[in-house]
Coordinates of C-alpha atoms in Angstrom, one line a residue:
X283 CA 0.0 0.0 0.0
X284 CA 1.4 3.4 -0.7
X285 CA 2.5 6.0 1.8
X286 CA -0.7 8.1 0.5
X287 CA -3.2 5.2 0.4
X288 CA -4.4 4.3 3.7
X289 CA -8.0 4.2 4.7
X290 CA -7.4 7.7 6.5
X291 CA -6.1 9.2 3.8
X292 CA -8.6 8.2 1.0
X293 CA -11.2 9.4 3.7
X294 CA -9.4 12.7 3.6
X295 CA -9.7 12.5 -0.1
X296 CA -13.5 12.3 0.2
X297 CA -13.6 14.5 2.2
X298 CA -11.5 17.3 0.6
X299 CA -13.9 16.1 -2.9
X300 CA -16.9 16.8 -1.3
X301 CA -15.8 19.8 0.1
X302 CA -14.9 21.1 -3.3
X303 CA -18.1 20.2 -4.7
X304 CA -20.8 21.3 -2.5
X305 CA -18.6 24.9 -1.6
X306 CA -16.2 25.8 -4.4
X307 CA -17.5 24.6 -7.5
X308 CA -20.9 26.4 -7.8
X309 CA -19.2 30.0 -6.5
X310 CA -15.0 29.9 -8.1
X311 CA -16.2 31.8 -11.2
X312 CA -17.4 34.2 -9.5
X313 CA -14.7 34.6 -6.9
X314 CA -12.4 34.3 -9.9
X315 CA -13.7 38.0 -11.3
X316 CA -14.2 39.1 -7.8
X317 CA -10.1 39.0 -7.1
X318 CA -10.3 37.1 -3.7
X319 CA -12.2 33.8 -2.2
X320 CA -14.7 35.2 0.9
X321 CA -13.7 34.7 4.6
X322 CA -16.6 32.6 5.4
X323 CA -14.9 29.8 3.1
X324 CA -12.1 29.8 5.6
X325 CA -14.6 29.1 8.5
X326 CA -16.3 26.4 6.7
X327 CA -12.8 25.0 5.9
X328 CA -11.9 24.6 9.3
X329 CA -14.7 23.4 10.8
X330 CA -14.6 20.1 8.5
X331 CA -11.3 20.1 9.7
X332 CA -9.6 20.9 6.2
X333 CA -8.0 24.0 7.7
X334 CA -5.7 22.4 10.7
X335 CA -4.5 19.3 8.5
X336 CA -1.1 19.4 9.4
X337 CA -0.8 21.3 12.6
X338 CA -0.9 19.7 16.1
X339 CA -4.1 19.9 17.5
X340 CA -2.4 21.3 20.9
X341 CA -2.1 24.5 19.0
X342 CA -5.8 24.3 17.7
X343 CA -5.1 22.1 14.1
X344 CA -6.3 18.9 13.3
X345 CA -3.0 16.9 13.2
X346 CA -1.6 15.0 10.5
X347 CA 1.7 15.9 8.2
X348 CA 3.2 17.0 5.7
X349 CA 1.8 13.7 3.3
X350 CA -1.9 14.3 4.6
X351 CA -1.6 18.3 3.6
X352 CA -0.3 17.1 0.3
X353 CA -3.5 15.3 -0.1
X354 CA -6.1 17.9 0.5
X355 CA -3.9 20.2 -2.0
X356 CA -3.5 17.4 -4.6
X357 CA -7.5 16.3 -3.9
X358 CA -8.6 20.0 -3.8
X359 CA -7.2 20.4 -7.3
X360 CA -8.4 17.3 -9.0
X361 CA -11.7 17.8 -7.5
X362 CA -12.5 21.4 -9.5
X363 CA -10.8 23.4 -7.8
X364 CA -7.3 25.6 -8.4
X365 CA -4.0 26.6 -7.5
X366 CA -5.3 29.9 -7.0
X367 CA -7.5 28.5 -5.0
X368 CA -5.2 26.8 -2.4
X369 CA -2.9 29.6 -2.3
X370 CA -6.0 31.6 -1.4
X371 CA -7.7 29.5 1.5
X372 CA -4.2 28.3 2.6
X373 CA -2.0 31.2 3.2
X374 CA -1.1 30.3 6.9
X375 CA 0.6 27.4 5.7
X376 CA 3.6 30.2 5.2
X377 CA 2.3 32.1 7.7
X378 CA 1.7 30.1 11.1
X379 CA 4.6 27.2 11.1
X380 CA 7.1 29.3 11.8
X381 CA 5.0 30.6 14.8
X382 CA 4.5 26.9 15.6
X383 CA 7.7 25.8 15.5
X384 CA 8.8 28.1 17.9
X385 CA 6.0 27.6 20.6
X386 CA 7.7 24.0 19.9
X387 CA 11.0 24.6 20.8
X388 CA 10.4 26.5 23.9
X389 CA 8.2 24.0 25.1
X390 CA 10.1 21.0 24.6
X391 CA 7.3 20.1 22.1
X392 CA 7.2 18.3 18.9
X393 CA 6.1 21.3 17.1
X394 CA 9.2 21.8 15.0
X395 CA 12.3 21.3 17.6
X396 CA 14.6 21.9 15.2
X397 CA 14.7 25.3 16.7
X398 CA 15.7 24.5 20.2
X399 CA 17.2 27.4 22.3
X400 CA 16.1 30.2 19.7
X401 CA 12.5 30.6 21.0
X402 CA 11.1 33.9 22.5
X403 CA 9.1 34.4 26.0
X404 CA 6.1 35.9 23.2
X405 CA 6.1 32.4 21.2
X406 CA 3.3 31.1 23.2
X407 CA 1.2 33.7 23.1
X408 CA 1.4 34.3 19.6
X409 CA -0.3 30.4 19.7
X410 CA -3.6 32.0 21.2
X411 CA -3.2 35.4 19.7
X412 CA -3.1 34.2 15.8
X413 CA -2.5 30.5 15.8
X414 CA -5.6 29.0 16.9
X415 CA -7.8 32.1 15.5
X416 CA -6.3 31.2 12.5
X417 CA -7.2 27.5 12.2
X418 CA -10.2 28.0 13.4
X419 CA -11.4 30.3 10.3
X420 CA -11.7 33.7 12.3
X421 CA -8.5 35.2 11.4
X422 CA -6.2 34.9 8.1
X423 CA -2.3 35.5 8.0
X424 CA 0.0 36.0 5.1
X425 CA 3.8 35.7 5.0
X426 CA 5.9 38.8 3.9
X427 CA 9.3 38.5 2.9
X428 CA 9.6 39.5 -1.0
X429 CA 10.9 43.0 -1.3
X430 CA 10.6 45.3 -4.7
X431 CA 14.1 45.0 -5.3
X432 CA 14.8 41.8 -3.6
X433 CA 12.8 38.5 -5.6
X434 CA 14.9 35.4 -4.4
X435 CA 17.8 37.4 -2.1
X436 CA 16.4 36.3 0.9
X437 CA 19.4 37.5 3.1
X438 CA 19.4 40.7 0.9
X439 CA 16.0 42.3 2.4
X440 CA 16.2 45.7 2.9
X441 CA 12.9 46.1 5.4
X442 CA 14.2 47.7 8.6
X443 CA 13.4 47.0 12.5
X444 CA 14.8 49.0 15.1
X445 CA 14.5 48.4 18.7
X446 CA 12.8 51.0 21.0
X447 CA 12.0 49.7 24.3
X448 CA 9.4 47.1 24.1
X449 CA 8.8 47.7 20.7
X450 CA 10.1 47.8 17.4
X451 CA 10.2 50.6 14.9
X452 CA 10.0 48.8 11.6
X453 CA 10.1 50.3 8.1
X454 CA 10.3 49.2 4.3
X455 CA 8.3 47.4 2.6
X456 CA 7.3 44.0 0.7
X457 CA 5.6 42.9 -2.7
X458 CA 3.6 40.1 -4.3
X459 CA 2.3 39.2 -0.8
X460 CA -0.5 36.5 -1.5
X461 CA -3.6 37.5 0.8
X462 CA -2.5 41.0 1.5
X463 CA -5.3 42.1 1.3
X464 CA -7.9 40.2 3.2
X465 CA -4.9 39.5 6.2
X466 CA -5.8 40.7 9.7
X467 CA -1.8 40.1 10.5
X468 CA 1.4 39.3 8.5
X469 CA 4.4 37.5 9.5
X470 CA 7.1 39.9 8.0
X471 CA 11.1 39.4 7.8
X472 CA 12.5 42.0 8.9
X473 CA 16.2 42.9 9.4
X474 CA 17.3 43.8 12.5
X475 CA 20.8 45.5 11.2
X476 CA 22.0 47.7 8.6
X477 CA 19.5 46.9 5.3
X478 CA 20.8 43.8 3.5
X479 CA 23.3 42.2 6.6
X480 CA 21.1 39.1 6.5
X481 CA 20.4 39.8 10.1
X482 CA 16.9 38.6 10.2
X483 CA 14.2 38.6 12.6
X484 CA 10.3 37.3 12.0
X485 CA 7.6 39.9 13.5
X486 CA 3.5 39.5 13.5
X487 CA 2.2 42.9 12.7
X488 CA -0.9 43.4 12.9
X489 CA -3.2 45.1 9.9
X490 CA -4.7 47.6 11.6
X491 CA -1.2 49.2 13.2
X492 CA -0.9 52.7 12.8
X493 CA 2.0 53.1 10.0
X494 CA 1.0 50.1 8.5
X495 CA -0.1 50.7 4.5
X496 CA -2.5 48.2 2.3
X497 CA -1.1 49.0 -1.4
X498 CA -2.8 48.4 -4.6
X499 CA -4.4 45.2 -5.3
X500 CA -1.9 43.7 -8.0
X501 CA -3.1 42.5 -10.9
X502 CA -1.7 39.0 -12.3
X503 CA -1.7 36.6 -15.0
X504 CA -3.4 33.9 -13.1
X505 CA -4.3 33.1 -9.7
X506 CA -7.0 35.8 -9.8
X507 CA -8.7 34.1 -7.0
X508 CA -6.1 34.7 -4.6
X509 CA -6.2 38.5 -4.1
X510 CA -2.2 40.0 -4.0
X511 CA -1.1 43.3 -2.4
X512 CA 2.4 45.3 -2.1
X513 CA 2.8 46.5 2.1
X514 CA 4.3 49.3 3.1
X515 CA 5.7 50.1 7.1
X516 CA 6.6 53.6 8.0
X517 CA 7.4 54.0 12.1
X518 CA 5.0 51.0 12.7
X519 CA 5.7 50.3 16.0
X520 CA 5.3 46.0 16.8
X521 CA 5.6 44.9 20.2
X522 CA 8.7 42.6 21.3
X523 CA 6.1 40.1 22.3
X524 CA 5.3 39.9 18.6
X525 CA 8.6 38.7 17.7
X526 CA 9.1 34.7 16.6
X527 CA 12.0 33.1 17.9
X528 CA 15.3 34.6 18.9
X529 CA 16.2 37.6 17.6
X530 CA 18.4 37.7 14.3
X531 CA 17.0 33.6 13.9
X532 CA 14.9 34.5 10.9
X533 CA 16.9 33.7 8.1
X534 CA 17.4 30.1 9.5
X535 CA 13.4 30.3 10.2
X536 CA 12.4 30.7 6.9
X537 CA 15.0 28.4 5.5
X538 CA 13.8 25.3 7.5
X539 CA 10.0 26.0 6.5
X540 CA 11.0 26.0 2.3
X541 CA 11.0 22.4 1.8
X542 CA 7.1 22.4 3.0
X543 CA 6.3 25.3 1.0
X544 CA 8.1 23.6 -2.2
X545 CA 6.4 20.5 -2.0
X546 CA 3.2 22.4 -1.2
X547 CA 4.1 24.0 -4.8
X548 CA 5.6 20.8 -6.5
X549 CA 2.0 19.2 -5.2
X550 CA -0.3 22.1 -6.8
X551 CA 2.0 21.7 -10.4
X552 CA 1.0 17.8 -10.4
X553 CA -2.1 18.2 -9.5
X554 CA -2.9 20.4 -12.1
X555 CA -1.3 18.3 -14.5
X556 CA -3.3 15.3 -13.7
X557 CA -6.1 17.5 -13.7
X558 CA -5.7 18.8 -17.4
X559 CA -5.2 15.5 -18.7
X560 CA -8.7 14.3 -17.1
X561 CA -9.8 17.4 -18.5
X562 CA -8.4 16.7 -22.1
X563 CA -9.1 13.1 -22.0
X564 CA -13.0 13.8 -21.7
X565 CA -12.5 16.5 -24.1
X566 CA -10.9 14.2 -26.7
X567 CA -13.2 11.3 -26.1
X568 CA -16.4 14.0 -26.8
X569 CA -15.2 15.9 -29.5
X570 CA -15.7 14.8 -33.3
X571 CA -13.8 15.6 -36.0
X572 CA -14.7 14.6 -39.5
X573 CA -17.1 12.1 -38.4
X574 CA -14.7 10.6 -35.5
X575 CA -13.3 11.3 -31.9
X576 CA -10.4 12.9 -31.9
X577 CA -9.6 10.2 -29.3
X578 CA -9.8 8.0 -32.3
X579 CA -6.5 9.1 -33.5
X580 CA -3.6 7.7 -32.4
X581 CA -1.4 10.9 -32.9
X582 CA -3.9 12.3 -29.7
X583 CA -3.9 8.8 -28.1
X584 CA -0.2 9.2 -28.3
X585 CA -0.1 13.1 -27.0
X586 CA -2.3 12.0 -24.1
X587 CA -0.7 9.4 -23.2
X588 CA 2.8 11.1 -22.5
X589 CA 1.0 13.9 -20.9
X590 CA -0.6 11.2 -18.3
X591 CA 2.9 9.2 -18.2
X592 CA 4.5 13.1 -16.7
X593 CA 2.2 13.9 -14.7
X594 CA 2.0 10.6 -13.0
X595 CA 5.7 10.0 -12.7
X596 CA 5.8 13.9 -10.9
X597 CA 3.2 12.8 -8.3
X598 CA 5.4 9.8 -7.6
X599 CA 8.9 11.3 -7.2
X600 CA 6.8 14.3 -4.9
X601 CA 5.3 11.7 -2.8
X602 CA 8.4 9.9 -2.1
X603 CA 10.4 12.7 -1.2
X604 CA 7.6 14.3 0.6
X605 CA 7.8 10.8 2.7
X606 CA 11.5 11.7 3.1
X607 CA 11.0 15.0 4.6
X608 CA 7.9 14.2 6.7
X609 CA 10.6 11.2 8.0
X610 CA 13.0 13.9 9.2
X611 CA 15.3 13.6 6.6
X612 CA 17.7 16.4 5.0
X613 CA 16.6 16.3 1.5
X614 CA 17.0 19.9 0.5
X615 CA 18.2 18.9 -2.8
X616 CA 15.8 16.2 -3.5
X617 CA 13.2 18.7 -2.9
X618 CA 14.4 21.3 -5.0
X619 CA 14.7 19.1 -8.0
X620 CA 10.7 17.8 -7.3
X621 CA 9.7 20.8 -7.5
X622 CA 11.1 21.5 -10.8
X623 CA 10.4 17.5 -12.2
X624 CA 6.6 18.9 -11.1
X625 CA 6.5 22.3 -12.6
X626 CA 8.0 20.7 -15.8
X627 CA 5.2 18.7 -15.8
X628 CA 3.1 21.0 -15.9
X629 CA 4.0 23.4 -17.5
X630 CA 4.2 20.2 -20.7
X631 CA 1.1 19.1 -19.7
X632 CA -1.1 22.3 -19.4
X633 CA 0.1 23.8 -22.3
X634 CA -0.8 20.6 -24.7
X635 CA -4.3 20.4 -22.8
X636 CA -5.5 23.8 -24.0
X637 CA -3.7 23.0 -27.5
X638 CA -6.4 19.8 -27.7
X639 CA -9.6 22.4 -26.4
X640 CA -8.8 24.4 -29.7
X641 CA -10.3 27.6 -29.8
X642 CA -12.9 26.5 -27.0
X643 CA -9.4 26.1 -24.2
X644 CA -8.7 29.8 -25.1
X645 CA -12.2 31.1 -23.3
X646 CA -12.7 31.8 -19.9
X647 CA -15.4 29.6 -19.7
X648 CA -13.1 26.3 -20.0
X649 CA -11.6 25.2 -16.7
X650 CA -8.7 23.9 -18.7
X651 CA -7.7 28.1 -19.7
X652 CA -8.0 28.9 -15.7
X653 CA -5.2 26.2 -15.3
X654 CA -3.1 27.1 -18.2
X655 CA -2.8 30.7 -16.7
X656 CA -2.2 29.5 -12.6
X657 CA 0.1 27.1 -13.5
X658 CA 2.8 29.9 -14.4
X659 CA 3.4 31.2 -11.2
X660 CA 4.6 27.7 -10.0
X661 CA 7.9 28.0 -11.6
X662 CA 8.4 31.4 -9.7
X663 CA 6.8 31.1 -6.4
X664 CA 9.1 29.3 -3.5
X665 CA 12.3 29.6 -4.9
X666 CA 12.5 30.0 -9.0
X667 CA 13.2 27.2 -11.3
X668 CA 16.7 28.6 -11.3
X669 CA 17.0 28.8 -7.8
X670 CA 16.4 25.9 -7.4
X671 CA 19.1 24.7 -10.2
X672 CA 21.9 26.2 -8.3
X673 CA 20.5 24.2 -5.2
X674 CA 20.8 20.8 -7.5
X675 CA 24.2 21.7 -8.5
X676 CA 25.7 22.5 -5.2
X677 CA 24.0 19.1 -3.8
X678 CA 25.9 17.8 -6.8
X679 CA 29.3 19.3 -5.4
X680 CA 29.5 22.0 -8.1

């Protein structure tokens, strides 16, 4: 039996597909043109449970790890629904684990020790404070670390914090931050030093801090479900108490909570391949041509046949490195080069889907067009493509 197929998980699965179905199909049009998902989605979310798969339930989740997360994103996907989509409804998996994982190692917990002796006397508070509101629907978080000048230069962020007291006077500010809008907090990076010293620190602001701008709402290529803002501080003051972790730990933070958000990525690029090719596969098997399916041809029998044989071979390399990491393993390579083997996929598989719709894949009325434009962003988000290359190549020793 695989990793992903035990009786709990394909219960998950029917649950996540039923989900999809009775909530998100009849209304993702609609939220599609409207530029965000609602906030009622989120409580409904979590109180099937959906929201807290993968956090501890002593912090308010509903347990499970890393694999079980992959399969609400993979089964969320399949079932109708979109990348856009998860990153919409699932923004504080960047936002919270780093909160979590904190709490953890101050504790003594299981909650991401990894981080032992770096915690903060605030990390537990910051559990009941956004955490548990969180999971439970009532509050959404987002994760701010991209800078206007910055993209991928992590250690290169410019966005200043300066201590005063019990608080901290932070300014600068951040781009492309999924949920910007709708957020009631964001965990920001911050630097705690001279701009770009890599000295990092992770701070919860809260939206409604005096200082604290909303930008415009960015307009994109896809993921138009998923609203996307640009945040600006100037003097916000942020309590101490609002800190994660040790101060100057947030560079090593963010680095240990990648491989989650890569797989997380890696997962929605499969998906949506497998997706497409269901999609073009009941497309082909409907669609006449000259008196015949165009599933009657072997050139399409062919085409859809490699496009199942990548997408299929993606979900299995993702699953078993996801297995790795979930096992405690150090597979920061391995993950880096699933994530690419997924987007790959995709990006092949998506782009041959639409070319089998014809002229009906280029309207906004074919699901198959709504996946053709989210799957871009999976290439960028998380570390780009050629990030992730240089990753490879230094696991390879060069």
């Amino acid at each position: 039996m695989s990793i992903v197929d035990t009786p709990e998980r394909r219960q998950l699965r029917e649950l996540t597909r039923a989900f999809v179905t009775r909530e998100v199909l009849p209304h993702l049009d609609d939220w599609e043109r409207a530029g965000e998902v609602p906030r009622a989605l989120h409580a409904t979310a979590a109180k099937l449970g959906l929201l807290g798969i993968g956090f501890p339930e002593s912090v308010g989740g509903s347990g499970g790890d890393l694999l079980d997360s992959i399969i609400v994103t993979e089964e969320l996907i399949r079932s109708g629904g979109s990348s856009g989509l998860v990153a919409a409804l699932f923004t504080h998996g960047i936002a919270l684990p780093h909160m979590v994982a904190a709490a953890g190692a101050r504790t003594g917990g299981s909650l991401g020790g990894r981080l032992g002796g770096l915690s903060s006397p605030g990390d537990e508070s910051l559990i009941e404070r956004y955490v548990r509101p969180t999971l439970s629907g009532t509050m959404i978080g987002a994760l701010a670390i991209t800078e206007p000048d910055g993209g991928s230069d992590v250690a290169g962020i410019r966005t200043t914090a300066r201590r005063d007291g019990d608080h901290y006077v932070v300014n600068g500010s951040k781009t492309y931050i999924t949920s910007g809008h709708r957020a009631d907090f964001v965990t920001t990076a911050v630097c705690t030093d001279f701009p770009g010293s890599g000295e990092l620190t992770l701070l919860v602001i809260d939206k409604e801090s005096p200082g604290f701008t909303v930008g415009r709402r960015l307009e994109k290529l896809g993921w138009h479900c998923s609203d996307t803002a640009e945040l600006s501080f100037a003097g916000v003051r942020v309590p101490v108490a609002n800190r994660i972790g040790a101060e100057n730990t947030g560079f090593l933070a963010i680095m240990q909570h990648f491989a989650a958000e890569r797989l997380s990525l890696a997962t929605q690029a499969y998906a949506t391949a497998q997706r497409c090719v269901e999609l073009a596969v009941r497309w082909c098997r409907d669609r006449e041509t000259f008196g015949r399916p165009l599933a009657s041809r072997q050139l399409i029998r062919h085409r859809l046949a490699e496009m199942h044989t990548r997408a299929e071979a993606a979900r299995s390399y993702v699953h078993e490195v996801a297995g790795r990491v979930a096992a405690g393993e150090p597979v920061v390579t391995e993950v880096a080069m699933a994530k690419n083997v997924a987007v790959a996929a995709c990006d092949h598989v998506v782009d041959q889907a639409l070319q089998l719709h014809g002229g009906f894949g280029y309207l906004r009325d074919a699901e198959v067009e709504r996946h053709y434009r989210d799957a871009r962003i999976l290439g960028i988000g998380g570390g780009t493509t050629e990030i992730m290359n240089e990753i490879i190549a230094k696991g390879m020793g060069l």
